[in-house]
CSV table of C-alpha atoms and ligand atoms in Angstrom, one decimal:
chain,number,residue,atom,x,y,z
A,10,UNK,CA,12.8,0.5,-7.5
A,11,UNK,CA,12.2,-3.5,-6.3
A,12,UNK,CA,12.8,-4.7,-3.0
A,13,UNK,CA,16.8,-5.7,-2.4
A,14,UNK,CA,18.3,-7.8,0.4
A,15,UNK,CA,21.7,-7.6,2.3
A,16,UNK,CA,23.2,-10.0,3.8
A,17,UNK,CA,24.4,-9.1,7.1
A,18,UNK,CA,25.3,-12.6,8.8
A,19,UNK,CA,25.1,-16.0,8.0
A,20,UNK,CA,21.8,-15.7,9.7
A,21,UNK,CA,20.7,-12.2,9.2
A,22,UNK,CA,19.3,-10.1,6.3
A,23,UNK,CA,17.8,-6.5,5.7
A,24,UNK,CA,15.5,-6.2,3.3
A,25,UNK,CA,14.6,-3.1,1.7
A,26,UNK,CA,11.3,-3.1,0.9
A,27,UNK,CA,10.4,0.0,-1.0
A,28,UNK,CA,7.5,2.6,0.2
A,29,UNK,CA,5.3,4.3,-2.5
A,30,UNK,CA,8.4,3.7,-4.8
A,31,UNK,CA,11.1,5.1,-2.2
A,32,UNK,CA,13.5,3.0,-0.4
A,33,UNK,CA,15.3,3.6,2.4
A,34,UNK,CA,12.6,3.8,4.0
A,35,UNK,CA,12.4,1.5,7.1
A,36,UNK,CA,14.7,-1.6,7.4
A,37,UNK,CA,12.7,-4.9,8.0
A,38,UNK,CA,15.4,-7.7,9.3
A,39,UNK,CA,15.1,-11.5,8.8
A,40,UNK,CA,16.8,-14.0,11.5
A,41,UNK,CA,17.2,-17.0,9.9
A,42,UNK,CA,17.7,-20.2,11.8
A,43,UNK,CA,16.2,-23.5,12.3
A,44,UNK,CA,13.5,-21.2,13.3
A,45,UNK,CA,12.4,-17.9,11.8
A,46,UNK,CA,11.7,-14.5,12.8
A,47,UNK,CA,10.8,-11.1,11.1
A,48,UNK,CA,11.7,-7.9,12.8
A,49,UNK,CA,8.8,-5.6,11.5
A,50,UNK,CA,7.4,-5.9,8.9
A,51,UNK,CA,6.1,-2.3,7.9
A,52,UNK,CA,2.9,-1.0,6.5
A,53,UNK,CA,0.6,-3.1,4.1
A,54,UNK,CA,2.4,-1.1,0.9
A,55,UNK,CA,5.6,-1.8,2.0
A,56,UNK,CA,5.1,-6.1,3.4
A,57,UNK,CA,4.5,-6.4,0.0
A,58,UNK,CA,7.6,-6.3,-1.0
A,59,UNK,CA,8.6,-8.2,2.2
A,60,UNK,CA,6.6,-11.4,1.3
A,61,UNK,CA,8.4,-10.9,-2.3
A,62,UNK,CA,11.9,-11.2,-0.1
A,63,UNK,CA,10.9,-13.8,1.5
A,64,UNK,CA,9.3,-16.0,-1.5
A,65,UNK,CA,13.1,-15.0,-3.3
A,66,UNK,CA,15.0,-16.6,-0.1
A,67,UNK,CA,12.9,-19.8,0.2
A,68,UNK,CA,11.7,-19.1,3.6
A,69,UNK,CA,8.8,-21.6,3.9
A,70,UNK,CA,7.8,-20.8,7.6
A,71,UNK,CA,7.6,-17.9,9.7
A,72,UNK,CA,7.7,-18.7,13.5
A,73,UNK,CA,7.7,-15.5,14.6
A,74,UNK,CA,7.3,-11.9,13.6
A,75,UNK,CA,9.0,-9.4,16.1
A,76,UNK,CA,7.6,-6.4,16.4
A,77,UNK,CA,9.6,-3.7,18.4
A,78,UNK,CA,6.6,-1.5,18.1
A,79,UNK,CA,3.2,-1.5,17.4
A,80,UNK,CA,3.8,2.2,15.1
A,81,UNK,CA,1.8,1.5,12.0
A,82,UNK,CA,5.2,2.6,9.6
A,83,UNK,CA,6.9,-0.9,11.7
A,84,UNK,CA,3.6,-2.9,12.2
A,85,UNK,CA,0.7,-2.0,9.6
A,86,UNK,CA,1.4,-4.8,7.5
A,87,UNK,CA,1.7,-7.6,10.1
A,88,UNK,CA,-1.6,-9.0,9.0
A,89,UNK,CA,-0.6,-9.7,5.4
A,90,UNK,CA,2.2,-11.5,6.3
A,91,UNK,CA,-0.2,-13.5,8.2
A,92,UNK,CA,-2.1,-14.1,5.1
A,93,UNK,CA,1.1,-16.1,3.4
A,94,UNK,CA,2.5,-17.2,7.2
A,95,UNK,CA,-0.7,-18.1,8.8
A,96,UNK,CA,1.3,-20.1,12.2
A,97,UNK,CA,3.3,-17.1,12.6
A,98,UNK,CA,3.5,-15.8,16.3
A,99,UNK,CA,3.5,-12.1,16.3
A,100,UNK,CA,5.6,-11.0,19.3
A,101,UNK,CA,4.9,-7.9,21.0
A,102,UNK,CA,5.2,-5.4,24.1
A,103,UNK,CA,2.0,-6.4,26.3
A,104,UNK,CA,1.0,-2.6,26.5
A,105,UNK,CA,1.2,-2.7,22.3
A,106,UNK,CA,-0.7,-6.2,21.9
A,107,UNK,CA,-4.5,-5.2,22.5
A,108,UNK,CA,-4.0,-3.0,19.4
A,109,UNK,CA,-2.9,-5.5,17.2
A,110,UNK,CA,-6.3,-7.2,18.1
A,111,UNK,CA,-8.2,-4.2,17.8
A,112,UNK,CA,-6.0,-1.1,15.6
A,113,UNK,CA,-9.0,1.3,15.4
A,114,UNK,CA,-7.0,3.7,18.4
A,115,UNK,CA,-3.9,2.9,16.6
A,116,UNK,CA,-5.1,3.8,13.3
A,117,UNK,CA,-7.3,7.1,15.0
A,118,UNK,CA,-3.9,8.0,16.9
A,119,UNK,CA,-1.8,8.1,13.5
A,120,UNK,CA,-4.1,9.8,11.4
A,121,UNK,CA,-4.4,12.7,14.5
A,122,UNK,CA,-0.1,12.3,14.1
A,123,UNK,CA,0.1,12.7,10.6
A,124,UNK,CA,-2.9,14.1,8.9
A,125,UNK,CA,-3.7,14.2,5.3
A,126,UNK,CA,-0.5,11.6,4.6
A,127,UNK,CA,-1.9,9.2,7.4
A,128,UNK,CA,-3.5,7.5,4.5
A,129,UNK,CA,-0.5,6.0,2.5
A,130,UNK,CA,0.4,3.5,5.7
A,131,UNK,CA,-2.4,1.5,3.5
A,132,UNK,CA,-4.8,-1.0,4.4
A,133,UNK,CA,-4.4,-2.3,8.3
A,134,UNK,CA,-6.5,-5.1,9.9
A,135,UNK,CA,-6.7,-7.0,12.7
A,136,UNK,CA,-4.4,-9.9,14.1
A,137,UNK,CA,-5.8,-12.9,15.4
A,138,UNK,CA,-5.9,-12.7,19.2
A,139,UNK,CA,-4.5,-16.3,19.1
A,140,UNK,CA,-1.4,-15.7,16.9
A,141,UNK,CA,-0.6,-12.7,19.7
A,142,UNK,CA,2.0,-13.4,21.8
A,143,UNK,CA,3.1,-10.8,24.8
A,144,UNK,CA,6.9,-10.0,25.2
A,145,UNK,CA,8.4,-10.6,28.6
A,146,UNK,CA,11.7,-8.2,29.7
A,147,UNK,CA,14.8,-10.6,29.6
A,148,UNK,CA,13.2,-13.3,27.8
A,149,UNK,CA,15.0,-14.9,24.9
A,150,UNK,CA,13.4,-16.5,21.3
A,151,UNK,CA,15.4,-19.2,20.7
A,152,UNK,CA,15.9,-20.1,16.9
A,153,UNK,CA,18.4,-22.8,17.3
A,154,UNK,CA,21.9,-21.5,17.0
A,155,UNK,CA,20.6,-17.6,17.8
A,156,UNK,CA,18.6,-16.4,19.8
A,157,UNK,CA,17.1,-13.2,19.8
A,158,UNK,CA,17.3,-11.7,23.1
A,159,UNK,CA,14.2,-9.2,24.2
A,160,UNK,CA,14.7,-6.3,26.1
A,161,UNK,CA,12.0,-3.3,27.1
A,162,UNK,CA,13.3,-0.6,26.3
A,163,UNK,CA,10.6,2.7,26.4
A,164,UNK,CA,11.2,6.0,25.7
A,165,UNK,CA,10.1,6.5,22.2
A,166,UNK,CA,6.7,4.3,23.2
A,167,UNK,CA,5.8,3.2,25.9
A,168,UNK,CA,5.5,-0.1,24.3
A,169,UNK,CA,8.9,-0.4,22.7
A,170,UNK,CA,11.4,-3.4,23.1
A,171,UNK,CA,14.8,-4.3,21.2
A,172,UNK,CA,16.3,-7.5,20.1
A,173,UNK,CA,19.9,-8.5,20.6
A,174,UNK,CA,21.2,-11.6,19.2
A,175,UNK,CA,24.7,-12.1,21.1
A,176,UNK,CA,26.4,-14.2,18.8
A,177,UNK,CA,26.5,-11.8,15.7
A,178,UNK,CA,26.1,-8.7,18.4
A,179,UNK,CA,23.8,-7.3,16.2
A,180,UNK,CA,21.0,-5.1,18.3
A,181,UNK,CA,17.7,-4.2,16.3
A,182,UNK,CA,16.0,-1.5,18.5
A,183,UNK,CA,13.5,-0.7,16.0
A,184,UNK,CA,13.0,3.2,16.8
A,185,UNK,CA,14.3,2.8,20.5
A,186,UNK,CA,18.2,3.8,19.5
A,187,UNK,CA,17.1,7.1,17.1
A,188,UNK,CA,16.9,7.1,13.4
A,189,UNK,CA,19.5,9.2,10.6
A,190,UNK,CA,17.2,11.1,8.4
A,191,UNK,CA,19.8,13.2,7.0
A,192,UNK,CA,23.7,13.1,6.5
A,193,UNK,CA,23.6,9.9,8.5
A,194,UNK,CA,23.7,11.6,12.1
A,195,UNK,CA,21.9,9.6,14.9
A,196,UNK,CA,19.2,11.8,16.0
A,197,UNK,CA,16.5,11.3,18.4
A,198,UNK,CA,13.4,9.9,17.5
A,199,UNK,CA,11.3,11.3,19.4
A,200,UNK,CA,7.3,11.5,18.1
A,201,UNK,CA,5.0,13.2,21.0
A,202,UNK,CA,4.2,11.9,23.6
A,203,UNK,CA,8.0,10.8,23.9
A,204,UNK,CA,10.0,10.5,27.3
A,205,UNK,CA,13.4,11.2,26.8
A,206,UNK,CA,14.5,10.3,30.8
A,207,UNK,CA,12.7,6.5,29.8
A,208,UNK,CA,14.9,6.8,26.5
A,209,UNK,CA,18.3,7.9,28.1
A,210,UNK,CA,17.9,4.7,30.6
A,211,UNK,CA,16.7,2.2,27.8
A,212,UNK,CA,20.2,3.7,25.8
A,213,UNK,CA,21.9,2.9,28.8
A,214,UNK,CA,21.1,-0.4,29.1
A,215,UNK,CA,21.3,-1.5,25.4
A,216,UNK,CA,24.9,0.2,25.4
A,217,UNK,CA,26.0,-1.8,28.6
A,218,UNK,CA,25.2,-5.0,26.3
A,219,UNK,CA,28.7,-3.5,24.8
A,220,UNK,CA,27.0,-4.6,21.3
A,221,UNK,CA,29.1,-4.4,17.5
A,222,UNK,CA,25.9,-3.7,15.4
A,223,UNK,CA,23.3,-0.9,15.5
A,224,UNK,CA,20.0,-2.1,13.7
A,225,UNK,CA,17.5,0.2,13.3
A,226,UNK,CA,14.4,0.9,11.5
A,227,UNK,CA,15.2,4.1,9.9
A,228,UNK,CA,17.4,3.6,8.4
A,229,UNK,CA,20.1,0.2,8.3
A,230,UNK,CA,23.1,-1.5,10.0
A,231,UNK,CA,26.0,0.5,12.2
A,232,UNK,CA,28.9,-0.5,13.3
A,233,UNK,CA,30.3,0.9,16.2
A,234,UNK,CA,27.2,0.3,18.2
A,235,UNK,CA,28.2,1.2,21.5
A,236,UNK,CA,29.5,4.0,20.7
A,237,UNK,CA,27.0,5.4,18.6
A,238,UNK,CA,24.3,4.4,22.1
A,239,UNK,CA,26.6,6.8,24.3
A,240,UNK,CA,26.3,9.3,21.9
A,241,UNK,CA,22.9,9.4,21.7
A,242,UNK,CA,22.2,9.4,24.7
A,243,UNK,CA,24.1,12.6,26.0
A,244,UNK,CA,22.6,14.0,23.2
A,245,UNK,CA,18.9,12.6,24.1
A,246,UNK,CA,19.7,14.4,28.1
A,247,UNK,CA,21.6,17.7,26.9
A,248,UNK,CA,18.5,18.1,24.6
A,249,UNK,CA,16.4,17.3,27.1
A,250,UNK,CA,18.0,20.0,29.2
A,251,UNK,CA,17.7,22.7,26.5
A,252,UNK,CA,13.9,21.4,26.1
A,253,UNK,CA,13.1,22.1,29.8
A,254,UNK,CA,15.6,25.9,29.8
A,255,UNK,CA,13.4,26.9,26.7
A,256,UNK,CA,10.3,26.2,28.2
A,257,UNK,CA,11.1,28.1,31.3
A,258,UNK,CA,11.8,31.2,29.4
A,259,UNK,CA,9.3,30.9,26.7
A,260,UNK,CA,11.9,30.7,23.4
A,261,UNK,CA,10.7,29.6,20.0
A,262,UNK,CA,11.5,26.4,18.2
A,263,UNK,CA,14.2,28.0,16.0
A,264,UNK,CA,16.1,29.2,19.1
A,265,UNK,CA,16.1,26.2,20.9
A,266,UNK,CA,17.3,24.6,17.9
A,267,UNK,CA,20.1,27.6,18.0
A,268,UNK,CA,20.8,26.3,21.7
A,269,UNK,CA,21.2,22.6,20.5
A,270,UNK,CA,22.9,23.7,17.5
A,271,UNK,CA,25.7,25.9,20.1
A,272,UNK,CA,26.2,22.5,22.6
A,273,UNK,CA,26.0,19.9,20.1
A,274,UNK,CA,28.7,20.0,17.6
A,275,UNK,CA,27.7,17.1,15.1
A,276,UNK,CA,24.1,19.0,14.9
A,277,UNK,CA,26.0,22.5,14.1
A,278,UNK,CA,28.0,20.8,11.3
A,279,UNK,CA,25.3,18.8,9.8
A,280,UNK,CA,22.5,21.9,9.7
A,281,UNK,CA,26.1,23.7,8.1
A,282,UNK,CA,26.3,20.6,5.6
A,283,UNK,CA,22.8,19.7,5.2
A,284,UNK,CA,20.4,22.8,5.6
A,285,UNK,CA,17.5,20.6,5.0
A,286,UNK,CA,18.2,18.7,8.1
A,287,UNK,CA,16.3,21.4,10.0
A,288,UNK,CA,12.9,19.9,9.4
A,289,UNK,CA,13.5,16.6,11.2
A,290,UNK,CA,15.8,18.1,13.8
A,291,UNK,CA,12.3,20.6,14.6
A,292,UNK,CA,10.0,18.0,14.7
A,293,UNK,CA,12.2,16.0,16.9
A,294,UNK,CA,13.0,18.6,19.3
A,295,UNK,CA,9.1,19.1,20.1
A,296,UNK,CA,9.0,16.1,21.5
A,297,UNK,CA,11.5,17.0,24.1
A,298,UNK,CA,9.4,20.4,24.6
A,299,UNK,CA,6.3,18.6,24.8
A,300,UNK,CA,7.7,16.4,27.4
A,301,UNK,CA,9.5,19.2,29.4
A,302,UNK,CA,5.7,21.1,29.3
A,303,UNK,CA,4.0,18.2,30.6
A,304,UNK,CA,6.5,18.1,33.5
A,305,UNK,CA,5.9,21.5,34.4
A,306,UNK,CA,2.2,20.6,34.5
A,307,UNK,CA,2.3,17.3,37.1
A,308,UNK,CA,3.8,19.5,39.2
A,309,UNK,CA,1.5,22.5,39.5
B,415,ZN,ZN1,7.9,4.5,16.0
């Protein structure tokens, strides 16, 4: 399947970009204005079929390309783009831009995260220390018209931050605001080492920005975005509750997942519905355990 773009705004696409032939895969989002930005790119396999989105809507010049994390599935392919944009700005989180420079920890870090599949992200290289340039909390990219609107919001990384562009209300939080692997439920994502107190505040304050649209990376555009923040996050804290109680008295991944399953009505429905949605719901909840383990051991 080729690459297709959707229209969200007058300003604002998604382009779907397939990965190793699937799509769906991770949203990439253009702001177009009198200036230019593009909200991660993805790995080298997958900006490939970014640039060919980009050559299709006439974009000429890249100002800036936003990274909301410096994960090689959002930011692997930053370089190429840099190859056909070469004045680009790449924008990123301060603790996330040494690595763009250098992505030997980054690449040693995802290999150690996902083994023998590490491999498919593609090629990565290195971004010019000159076209690097460190996000700020509350700053604003002005494209003229819109403005995109950066916020740090850690939890799932310590170097994440979200966009909001106010006019549209559209929020892209990259993997900040969860991900729907299966059946469309908004689960956490929530790769080790995550911190799901950080990610319950950084819901909090994206939700108080009362926005309409809920970008994210995995996968598209939600309406209802408010809603869908205060949802996540009591489900980010009452998971992180039944993290910390099945740590305390030992229990296996299955039964905590029983626990969640009991408290958490959307999860009980969508395991009932969607069998297959136990896998990502696991892996998710280790980060939680992980978390409520290394807890445990900064106190003793
Ligand atoms: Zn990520």
């Amino acid at each position: 399947m080729g690459v297709s773009t959707t229209r969200l705004t007058d300003n604002i696409y998604l382009i779907d970009a397939p990965y190793h032939g699937r799509t769906g895969v991770l949203a990439t989002y253009l702001v177009s204005s009198r200036r230019v930005a593009l909200i991660d790119p993805g790995p080298a396999p997958q900006a490939e079929g970014v640039l060919e989105a980009l050559r299709s809507l006439g974009v000429e010049r890249l100002d800036y390309v936003c990274l909301t994390h410096i994960h090689l599935d959002h930011a692997g392919g930053t370089w190429l783009i840099l190859e056909e944009y070469p004045d680009a700005r790449v924008h990123v989180h301060p603790r996330g831009l040494p690595h763009m420079a250098d992505p030997s920890k980054n690449l040693a870090a995802w290999a150690r995260a996902h083994g023998e599949r590490a491999a498919l992200v593609g090629e990565v290289r290195e971004v010019p220390q000159e076209a690097l340039l460190a996000s700020a909390d509350g700053e604003s990219l002005e494209l003229g018209g819109v403005s995109l609107e950066v916020l740090w919001t850690p939890g799932h990384s310590t170097h994440s931050h979200s966009y909001y562009e106010r006019t549209s209300g559209l929020l892209f939080t990259g993997d900040a605001a969860g991900h729907t692997p299966v059946g469309g439920l908004l689960i956490p994502t929530s790769p080790i080492p995550y911190n799901p107190v950080d990610a319950a505040s950084s819901l909090a304050r994206l939700q108080a920005l009362e926005p309409r649209t809920l970008c994210i990376s995995h996968f598209g555009a939600h309406e209802g975005a408010s809603e869908l923040l205060g949802e996540l996050k009591a489900r980010v804290e009452l998971w992180a509750r039944l993290a910390d109680r099945a740590v305390e008295e030992g229990l296996e991944p299955r039964r905590l997942l029983e626990l969640v399953a009991g408290e958490d009505p959307p999860i009980r429905a969508l395991l009932e519905s969607h069998p297959e949605a136990e896998t990502p719901l696991l892996q998710s909840l280790e980060g939680f355990t992980s978390y409520a383990h290394w807890v445990r051991r900064q106190a003793s």
